[in-house]
Short mmCIF file of C-alpha atoms and ligand atoms in Angstrom, two decimals:
data_model
loop_
_atom_site.label_atom_id
_atom_site.label_comp_id
_atom_site.label_asym_id
_atom_site.label_seq_id
_atom_site.Cartn_x
_atom_site.Cartn_y
_atom_site.Cartn_z
CA UNK F 1 -5.33 21.32 -11.45
CA UNK F 2 -5.84 23.21 -8.18
CA UNK F 3 -6.25 26.93 -8.60
CA UNK F 4 -3.92 28.01 -5.78
CA UNK F 5 -1.02 26.20 -7.37
CA UNK F 6 -2.08 26.32 -10.94
CA UNK F 7 1.05 27.28 -12.87
CA UNK F 8 1.42 24.90 -15.75
CA UNK F 9 4.06 22.25 -15.60
CA UNK F 10 7.28 23.23 -17.30
CA UNK F 11 8.23 21.65 -20.59
CA UNK F 12 10.84 19.71 -18.67
CA UNK F 13 8.09 17.92 -16.82
CA UNK F 14 5.61 17.58 -19.64
CA UNK F 15 4.71 14.05 -20.21
CA UNK F 16 3.91 13.20 -23.77
CA UNK F 17 4.30 9.56 -24.51
CA UNK F 18 7.40 8.73 -26.49
CA UNK F 19 8.08 5.50 -28.26
CA UNK F 20 10.32 3.29 -26.22
CA UNK F 21 13.96 3.34 -27.09
CA UNK F 22 15.59 -0.02 -26.69
CA UNK F 23 18.52 1.39 -24.70
CA UNK F 24 16.46 3.16 -22.13
CA UNK F 25 13.33 1.16 -21.78
CA UNK F 26 12.57 -2.14 -20.24
CA UNK F 27 9.52 -4.17 -19.63
CA UNK F 28 8.51 -5.43 -16.30
CA UNK F 29 5.70 -6.33 -14.08
CA UNK F 30 5.12 -3.52 -11.67
CA UNK F 31 2.79 -5.20 -9.24
CA UNK F 32 5.13 -8.18 -8.81
CA UNK F 33 8.00 -5.78 -8.25
CA UNK F 34 6.12 -3.84 -5.57
CA UNK F 35 5.26 -7.04 -3.77
CA UNK F 36 8.86 -8.12 -3.59
CA UNK F 37 10.22 -4.74 -2.53
CA UNK F 38 7.54 -4.36 0.11
CA UNK F 39 8.07 -7.74 1.65
CA UNK F 40 11.44 -6.41 2.76
CA UNK F 41 10.39 -2.89 3.64
CA UNK F 42 7.34 -3.63 5.71
CA UNK F 43 9.24 -6.21 7.73
CA UNK F 44 11.64 -3.65 8.99
CA UNK F 45 8.81 -1.60 10.44
CA UNK F 46 6.28 -4.26 11.18
CA UNK F 47 4.76 -5.08 14.53
CA UNK F 48 2.24 -7.20 16.30
CA UNK F 49 -1.21 -6.30 17.36
CA UNK F 50 -3.88 -8.05 19.34
CA UNK F 51 -6.14 -6.93 22.14
CA UNK F 52 -4.27 -4.69 24.49
CA UNK F 53 -1.44 -4.16 22.01
CA UNK F 54 -3.71 -2.26 19.63
CA UNK F 55 -3.51 0.89 21.71
CA UNK F 56 0.26 0.74 21.94
CA UNK F 57 0.58 -0.05 18.27
CA UNK F 58 -1.76 2.75 17.35
CA UNK F 59 0.30 5.30 19.29
CA UNK F 60 3.53 4.05 17.77
CA UNK F 61 2.38 3.65 14.18
CA UNK F 62 0.73 7.04 14.01
CA UNK F 63 3.65 8.92 15.57
CA UNK F 64 5.75 11.28 13.51
CA UNK F 65 8.94 9.56 14.68
CA UNK F 66 7.85 6.16 13.38
CA UNK F 67 6.67 7.67 10.12
CA UNK F 68 10.04 9.38 9.73
CA UNK F 69 11.72 6.09 10.49
CA UNK F 70 9.57 4.38 7.84
CA UNK F 71 10.48 7.19 5.43
CA UNK F 72 14.21 6.59 5.99
CA UNK F 73 13.86 2.84 5.50
CA UNK F 74 11.77 3.16 2.38
CA UNK F 75 14.18 5.76 0.96
CA UNK F 76 17.13 3.48 1.57
CA UNK F 77 15.35 0.49 -0.02
CA UNK F 78 14.45 2.65 -3.00
CA UNK F 79 18.04 3.82 -3.46
CA UNK F 80 19.68 0.45 -2.94
CA UNK F 81 17.17 -1.84 -4.63
CA UNK F 82 14.27 -0.28 -6.51
CA UNK F 83 16.14 2.30 -8.58
CA UNK F 84 19.01 -0.05 -9.56
CA UNK F 85 16.42 -2.67 -10.48
CA UNK F 86 14.43 -0.30 -12.68
CA UNK F 87 17.61 1.12 -14.21
CA UNK F 88 19.02 -2.20 -15.28
CA UNK F 89 18.38 -3.18 -18.89
CA UNK F 90 16.17 -6.14 -18.18
CA UNK F 91 14.83 -6.56 -14.74
CA UNK F 92 13.95 -9.95 -13.46
CA UNK F 93 12.56 -9.82 -9.98
CA UNK F 94 14.01 -12.49 -7.78
CA UNK F 95 11.17 -13.89 -5.74
CA UNK F 96 12.25 -15.32 -2.41
CA UNK F 97 10.90 -18.59 -1.07
CA UNK F 98 9.39 -16.62 1.75
CA UNK F 99 7.60 -14.28 -0.63
CA UNK F 100 6.17 -17.21 -2.55
CA UNK F 101 5.05 -18.93 0.65
CA UNK F 102 3.41 -15.73 1.84
CA UNK F 103 1.54 -15.25 -1.44
CA UNK F 104 0.42 -18.87 -1.43
CA UNK F 105 -0.79 -18.69 2.16
CA UNK F 106 -2.80 -15.50 1.41
CA UNK F 107 -4.28 -17.01 -1.75
CA UNK F 108 -5.24 -20.34 -0.22
CA UNK F 109 -6.71 -18.69 2.89
CA UNK F 110 -8.87 -16.47 0.69
CA UNK F 111 -9.96 -19.46 -1.39
CA UNK F 112 -11.37 -21.11 1.71
CA UNK F 113 -14.23 -18.64 1.57
CA UNK F 114 -15.22 -19.36 -2.06
CA UNK F 115 -17.23 -22.61 -1.74
CA UNK F 116 -20.72 -22.24 -0.26
CA UNK F 117 -19.84 -24.36 2.75
CA UNK F 118 -16.80 -24.29 5.03
CA UNK F 119 -17.14 -28.04 5.56
CA UNK F 120 -15.01 -28.75 2.49
CA UNK F 121 -11.88 -26.99 3.67
CA UNK F 122 -12.38 -28.17 7.23
CA UNK F 123 -12.53 -31.80 6.10
CA UNK F 124 -9.45 -31.31 3.88
CA UNK F 125 -7.64 -29.73 6.79
CA UNK F 126 -8.37 -32.62 9.15
CA UNK F 127 -7.24 -35.11 6.52
CA UNK F 128 -4.29 -32.90 5.55
CA UNK F 129 -5.15 -33.03 1.85
CA UNK F 130 -4.64 -30.89 -1.27
CA UNK F 131 -4.83 -27.11 -0.79
CA UNK F 132 -5.05 -27.43 3.00
CA UNK F 133 -1.81 -29.40 3.11
CA UNK F 134 -0.13 -26.73 0.96
CA UNK F 135 -1.57 -24.01 3.17
CA UNK F 136 -0.12 -25.59 6.31
CA UNK F 137 3.31 -25.86 4.67
CA UNK F 138 3.18 -22.23 3.50
CA UNK F 139 2.12 -20.96 6.93
CA UNK F 140 4.92 -22.96 8.53
CA UNK F 141 7.48 -21.32 6.27
CA UNK F 142 6.12 -17.81 6.95
CA UNK F 143 6.15 -18.45 10.71
CA UNK F 144 9.72 -19.75 10.58
CA UNK F 145 10.86 -16.68 8.69
CA UNK F 146 9.28 -14.37 11.27
CA UNK F 147 10.74 -16.39 14.15
CA UNK F 148 14.19 -16.28 12.58
CA UNK F 149 13.93 -12.50 12.23
CA UNK F 150 13.03 -12.11 15.91
CA UNK F 151 15.84 -14.43 16.98
CA UNK F 152 18.36 -12.46 14.92
CA UNK F 153 17.16 -9.21 16.43
CA UNK F 154 17.59 -10.65 19.93
CA UNK F 155 21.16 -11.66 19.11
CA UNK F 156 22.01 -8.30 17.52
CA UNK F 157 20.31 -6.34 20.30
CA UNK F 158 17.31 -4.09 19.94
CA UNK F 159 17.44 -1.59 22.78
CA UNK F 160 19.16 1.09 20.65
CA UNK F 161 17.00 0.49 17.54
CA UNK F 162 14.05 2.65 16.55
CA UNK F 163 12.04 0.30 14.39
CA UNK F 164 8.70 -1.00 15.62
CA UNK F 165 9.79 -4.58 16.11
CA UNK F 166 12.60 -3.50 18.41
CA UNK F 167 10.25 -1.21 20.31
CA UNK F 168 7.75 -4.01 20.84
CA UNK F 169 10.49 -6.43 21.81
CA UNK F 170 11.26 -4.08 24.65
CA UNK F 171 7.83 -4.79 26.13
CA UNK F 172 6.99 -8.34 24.98
CA UNK F 173 9.03 -11.42 25.87
CA UNK F 174 6.83 -14.05 24.26
CA UNK F 175 8.45 -14.80 20.88
CA UNK F 176 5.41 -16.66 19.58
CA UNK F 177 3.28 -13.62 20.24
CA UNK F 178 5.89 -11.42 18.58
CA UNK F 179 5.89 -13.77 15.59
CA UNK F 180 2.12 -13.39 15.24
CA UNK F 181 2.50 -9.64 15.45
CA UNK F 182 5.06 -9.62 12.63
CA UNK F 183 2.90 -11.82 10.42
CA UNK F 184 -0.25 -9.79 11.15
CA UNK F 185 1.44 -6.56 10.22
CA UNK F 186 2.92 -8.05 7.14
CA UNK F 187 -0.48 -9.30 6.11
CA UNK F 188 -2.02 -5.90 6.80
CA UNK F 189 0.67 -3.77 5.21
CA UNK F 190 2.33 -5.64 2.40
CA UNK F 191 -0.14 -6.41 -0.36
CA UNK F 192 -2.36 -3.44 0.47
CA UNK F 193 0.40 -0.95 -0.31
CA UNK F 194 1.49 -2.92 -3.38
CA UNK F 195 -2.08 -3.01 -4.66
CA UNK F 196 -2.57 0.72 -4.06
CA UNK F 197 0.63 1.54 -5.95
CA UNK F 198 -0.19 -0.74 -8.86
CA UNK F 199 -3.59 0.88 -9.42
CA UNK F 200 -2.05 4.32 -8.99
CA UNK F 201 0.45 3.72 -11.78
CA UNK F 202 -2.32 2.42 -14.01
CA UNK F 203 -4.27 5.64 -13.38
CA UNK F 204 -1.20 7.82 -13.99
CA UNK F 205 -0.73 6.12 -17.33
CA UNK F 206 -4.25 7.19 -18.24
CA UNK F 207 -3.82 10.69 -16.77
CA UNK F 208 -0.43 12.11 -17.77
CA UNK F 209 -1.49 15.61 -16.68
CA UNK F 210 -1.81 14.41 -13.09
CA UNK F 211 1.67 12.91 -13.31
CA UNK F 212 3.07 16.17 -14.72
CA UNK F 213 1.45 18.10 -11.96
CA UNK F 214 2.98 15.87 -9.27
CA UNK F 215 6.40 16.45 -10.86
CA UNK F 216 5.74 20.16 -10.90
CA UNK F 217 4.68 20.10 -7.24
CA UNK F 218 7.84 18.18 -6.37
CA UNK F 219 10.04 20.75 -8.11
CA UNK F 220 8.16 23.50 -6.34
CA UNK F 221 8.53 22.15 -2.80
CA UNK F 222 12.18 21.40 -3.39
CA UNK F 223 12.93 24.83 -4.80
CA UNK F 224 11.14 26.63 -1.96
CA UNK F 225 13.04 24.80 0.72
CA UNK F 226 16.05 26.31 2.46
CA UNK F 227 17.80 23.09 1.52
CA UNK F 228 17.55 24.07 -2.14
CA UNK F 229 20.94 25.78 -1.82
CA UNK F 230 22.38 22.42 -0.88
CA UNK F 231 23.51 20.95 -4.16
CA UNK F 232 23.61 17.51 -2.61
CA UNK F 233 19.88 17.42 -2.10
CA UNK F 234 18.77 14.89 -4.66
CA UNK F 235 15.60 13.57 -3.17
CA UNK F 236 12.69 15.00 -1.29
CA UNK F 237 12.80 15.18 2.51
CA UNK F 238 10.05 14.00 4.86
CA UNK F 239 8.97 17.58 5.61
CA UNK F 240 8.96 18.58 1.95
CA UNK F 241 6.85 15.55 1.12
CA UNK F 242 4.29 16.61 3.71
CA UNK F 243 3.84 19.85 1.79
CA UNK F 244 2.77 17.98 -1.34
CA UNK F 245 -0.98 18.31 -1.05
CA UNK F 246 -1.70 17.44 -4.65
CA UNK F 247 0.24 14.18 -4.41
CA UNK F 248 -1.65 13.29 -1.24
CA UNK F 249 -4.96 14.10 -2.95
CA UNK F 250 -4.04 12.03 -6.02
CA UNK F 251 -3.27 8.99 -3.86
CA UNK F 252 -6.51 9.31 -1.88
CA UNK F 253 -8.42 9.64 -5.15
CA UNK F 254 -6.74 6.55 -6.57
CA UNK F 255 -7.54 4.57 -3.41
CA UNK F 256 -11.16 5.73 -3.68
CA UNK F 257 -11.49 4.16 -7.12
CA UNK F 258 -9.29 1.14 -6.40
CA UNK F 259 -9.33 0.39 -2.66
CA UNK F 260 -6.87 -2.40 -1.82
CA UNK F 261 -9.43 -3.87 0.58
CA UNK F 262 -12.47 -4.02 -1.68
CA UNK F 263 -14.87 -5.68 0.70
CA UNK F 264 -14.71 -6.28 4.42
CA UNK F 265 -17.02 -8.27 6.70
CA UNK F 266 -17.85 -8.20 10.36
CA UNK F 267 -19.90 -10.65 12.41
CA UNK F 268 -22.54 -9.34 14.75
CA UNK F 269 -21.69 -10.12 18.37
CA UNK F 270 -25.10 -9.34 19.84
CA UNK F 271 -28.36 -8.62 18.12
CA UNK F 272 -28.43 -5.08 16.86
CA UNK F 273 -29.89 -2.71 14.29
CA UNK F 274 -28.24 -0.96 11.34
CA UNK F 275 -28.68 2.82 11.04
CA UNK F 276 -31.56 2.24 8.58
CA UNK F 277 -33.25 0.09 11.26
CA UNK F 278 -32.50 -3.23 9.54
CA UNK F 279 -32.47 -5.83 12.30
CA UNK F 280 -29.32 -7.97 12.49
CA UNK F 281 -29.33 -11.03 14.66
CA UNK F 282 -26.32 -12.39 16.53
CA UNK F 283 -23.82 -14.10 14.24
CA UNK F 284 -24.98 -12.31 11.07
CA UNK F 285 -22.23 -11.43 8.66
CA UNK F 286 -22.39 -7.75 7.66
CA UNK F 287 -20.27 -6.68 4.72
CA UNK F 288 -19.39 -3.18 3.61
CA UNK F 289 -17.97 -2.59 0.16
CA UNK F 290 -15.41 0.25 -0.16
CA UNK F 291 -15.02 -0.40 -3.92
CA UNK F 292 -18.75 0.13 -4.56
CA UNK F 293 -19.01 2.98 -2.04
CA UNK F 294 -16.18 4.83 -3.78
CA UNK F 295 -18.12 4.75 -7.05
CA UNK F 296 -21.59 5.76 -5.90
CA UNK F 297 -23.02 8.85 -7.57
CA UNK F 298 -25.14 9.55 -4.49
CA UNK F 299 -21.98 9.74 -2.39
CA UNK F 300 -19.38 11.28 -4.75
CA UNK F 301 -21.47 13.17 -7.30
CA UNK F 302 -21.97 12.82 -11.04
CA UNK F 303 -18.23 12.59 -11.74
CA UNK F 304 -17.85 9.69 -9.30
CA UNK F 305 -16.15 7.48 -11.89
CA UNK F 306 -13.57 10.11 -12.87
CA UNK F 307 -10.06 10.27 -11.47
CA UNK F 308 -10.09 13.81 -10.15
CA UNK F 309 -7.59 14.59 -7.35
CA UNK F 310 -8.97 18.12 -7.11
CA UNK F 311 -12.06 16.88 -5.32
CA UNK F 312 -9.82 16.53 -2.25
CA UNK F 313 -8.43 20.08 -2.38
CA UNK F 314 -9.63 23.47 -1.18
CA UNK F 315 -7.40 26.38 -2.19
CA UNK F 316 -4.64 23.93 -2.96
CA UNK F 317 -4.77 22.27 0.45
CA UNK F 318 -5.81 18.69 1.08
CA UNK F 319 -9.03 18.31 3.07
CA UNK F 320 -9.67 14.84 4.54
CA UNK F 321 -13.02 13.13 3.98
CA UNK F 322 -15.25 11.61 6.61
CA UNK F 323 -13.91 8.03 7.00
CA UNK F 324 -17.48 6.67 6.99
CA UNK F 325 -17.91 8.13 3.52
CA UNK F 326 -14.41 6.96 2.51
CA UNK F 327 -13.87 3.67 4.38
CA UNK F 328 -10.75 2.68 2.45
CA UNK F 329 -8.87 2.39 5.75
CA UNK F 330 -12.00 1.44 7.72
CA UNK F 331 -13.38 3.83 10.32
CA UNK F 332 -13.97 4.00 14.05
CA UNK F 333 -12.49 1.49 16.47
CA UNK F 334 -10.96 -0.82 13.87
CA UNK F 335 -9.49 1.89 11.66
CA UNK F 336 -6.24 0.88 9.92
CA UNK F 337 -3.32 1.58 12.22
CA UNK F 338 -0.90 1.80 9.34
CA UNK F 339 -2.79 4.42 7.32
CA UNK F 340 -0.28 7.23 7.70
CA UNK F 341 2.65 4.89 7.28
CA UNK F 342 1.10 3.43 4.12
CA UNK F 343 0.70 6.88 2.62
CA UNK F 344 4.31 7.78 3.46
CA UNK F 345 5.53 4.58 1.80
CA UNK F 346 3.40 5.12 -1.28
CA UNK F 347 4.47 8.75 -1.68
CA UNK F 348 8.17 7.83 -1.40
CA UNK F 349 7.86 5.20 -4.12
CA UNK F 350 5.77 7.38 -6.43
CA UNK F 351 8.18 10.32 -6.18
CA UNK F 352 11.27 8.18 -6.59
CA UNK F 353 9.85 6.54 -9.69
CA UNK F 354 8.19 9.40 -11.51
CA UNK F 355 11.09 11.78 -10.99
CA UNK F 356 13.44 9.31 -12.72
CA UNK F 357 11.29 7.21 -15.04
CA UNK F 358 8.31 7.28 -17.33
CA UNK F 359 6.19 4.26 -16.54
CA UNK F 360 3.75 3.32 -19.27
CA UNK F 361 1.25 0.52 -18.91
CA UNK F 362 1.41 -1.62 -22.05
CA UNK F 363 -2.36 -1.72 -22.37
CA UNK F 364 -3.78 1.32 -20.53
CA UNK F 365 -7.27 0.81 -22.01
CA UNK F 366 -7.69 -2.45 -20.20
CA UNK F 367 -8.57 -1.65 -16.60
CA UNK F 368 -6.96 -3.65 -13.78
CA UNK F 369 -8.60 -7.02 -13.22
CA UNK F 370 -8.41 -8.34 -9.72
CA UNK F 371 -7.83 -11.87 -8.52
CA UNK F 372 -9.94 -13.18 -5.64
CA UNK F 373 -8.02 -12.69 -2.42
CA UNK F 374 -7.79 -10.85 0.86
CA UNK F 375 -6.47 -7.76 -0.91
CA UNK F 376 -7.10 -6.52 -4.44
CA UNK F 377 -4.23 -8.08 -6.33
CA UNK F 378 -4.08 -7.32 -10.04
CA UNK F 379 -4.50 -10.62 -11.85
CA UNK F 380 -1.38 -11.42 -13.87
CA UNK F 381 0.29 -8.21 -12.62
CA UNK F 382 0.53 -4.93 -14.49
CA UNK F 383 2.86 -5.17 -17.50
CA UNK F 384 4.65 -1.84 -18.02
CA UNK F 385 7.35 -0.20 -20.11
CA UNK F 386 9.92 1.66 -18.06
CA UNK F 387 11.74 4.53 -19.73
CA UNK F 388 14.50 6.49 -18.04
CA UNK F 389 13.69 10.21 -18.13
CA UNK F 390 16.01 12.69 -19.72
CA UNK F 391 17.97 10.03 -21.63
C1 HEM S 1 -2.98 1.42 1.23
C2 HEM S 1 -2.65 0.62 2.23
C3 HEM S 1 -3.59 0.10 3.29
C4 HEM S 1 -4.95 -0.03 3.28
C5 HEM S 1 -5.94 0.36 2.17
C6 HEM S 1 -5.34 -0.59 4.55
C7 HEM S 1 -6.65 -0.87 4.91
C8 HEM S 1 -7.02 -1.45 6.12
C9 HEM S 1 -8.36 -1.83 6.48
C10 HEM S 1 -9.60 -1.66 5.59
C11 HEM S 1 -8.32 -2.34 7.72
C12 HEM S 1 -9.49 -2.87 8.55
C13 HEM S 1 -9.61 -4.37 8.39
C14 HEM S 1 -10.73 -4.93 9.22
O1 HEM S 1 -11.06 -4.42 10.26
O2 HEM S 1 -11.28 -5.94 8.81
C15 HEM S 1 -6.94 -2.30 8.16
C16 HEM S 1 -6.48 -2.74 9.39
C17 HEM S 1 -5.16 -2.71 9.79
N1 HEM S 1 -4.10 -2.20 9.10
FE1 HEM S 1 -4.17 -1.40 7.25
N2 HEM S 1 -4.22 -0.79 5.31
C18 HEM S 1 -3.12 -0.38 4.58
C19 HEM S 1 -1.79 -0.42 4.98
C20 HEM S 1 -1.34 -0.79 6.22
C21 HEM S 1 0.04 -0.78 6.66
C22 HEM S 1 1.23 -0.31 5.80
C23 HEM S 1 0.07 -1.25 7.93
C24 HEM S 1 1.23 -1.44 8.88
C25 HEM S 1 2.46 -1.51 8.58
C26 HEM S 1 -1.30 -1.54 8.30
C27 HEM S 1 -1.68 -2.02 9.53
C28 HEM S 1 -2.97 -2.37 9.86
C29 HEM S 1 -3.32 -2.99 11.12
C30 HEM S 1 -2.37 -3.34 12.24
C31 HEM S 1 -4.70 -3.21 11.08
C32 HEM S 1 -5.56 -3.90 12.14
C33 HEM S 1 -6.23 -2.91 13.00
C34 HEM S 1 -7.15 -3.63 13.99
O3 HEM S 1 -7.78 -4.62 13.64
O4 HEM S 1 -7.26 -3.17 15.09
N3 HEM S 1 -2.12 -1.25 7.24
N4 HEM S 1 -6.17 -1.75 7.17
#
């Protein structure tokens, strides 16, 4: 653990595995749960982006005020839905029709790229057959959901609202464009965050000391705060969370080993050369591989395969890496606009869960296996045992 904040976790936060007690534990599928919760949360902060809107979106998404707004929304979803769900004896996650349609559309779109030639899906699409027919139906349902959300917001009024959709509605009148913005952001921000959280909980199950240290850091920031005299303060505030350097480091380290976007391709617009002088002609597909890059000894050193949050800390403070070395959120012009928001969301969920529950993966020795798709979805989900702490 980092030297500047190296006091050992208290016994209260120590994290030895205890056998599940039938009254306090329940089994569930964490990745499925995150997907469902996030479909609601990301919608309330989602926004469109294309061409000229990128700049506007980038300013808005990166701003402290929008991150604080996201923090409030996520906190409220956690309190009203996630915690009650995890606390109930057996949790069955209700999957909405929309959620199913969204998953199907993502899966079928990704499957288009699997056969060697695109002719197959194009022919099926023209003839409206099989998977292409299902894809069209799924996309229609997703679009209708987004349209309905925009229509409702118009009826309810948006000028006094602070969420991103309302802010964009103030500048864009075209509802079809707004719909595409909502769907794009949902696509960009939903499964990525769910995937990152799922892998993180798998890693925590394998590294209980890291989990204990996050709990210790949480207790520390809360006790140092002037709010600590306020007996009503039950959960961390946005500012306190920003002081949690170890948590931030642990999430970055987890995303290094399990990036939600494992590979990403670009097509060359005009003939060009790569930095190593490889010639690339117009139309060439160039793929970079964040999953492989995060595990290269040449880049990360001999302990590249270890989960070691300390590699991100100097004197207890988080030091960011060069995004070209760590392209989990891409780098340069097309860098992820939701990076900061994603980290806020992930931190909120992690803190809410680990301060109240012990989450144990049922088979921690089996690493996550990913299904083919746009984002790294854990195949079959991540079966876990949830145990309420202190019971
Ligand atoms: C851990 C979570 C996330 C990861 C790892 C991630 C990663 C990425 C990556 C690699 C790209 C570049 C894709 C490309 O150029 O092909 C990207 C783009 C983008 N991301 Fe994220 N993302 C995450 C969460 C989010 C969230 C929560 C949002 C918004 C709510 C978001 C919004 C966007 C947008 C709008 C773009 C498109 C930027 C552009 O093309 O100009 N992302 N993301």
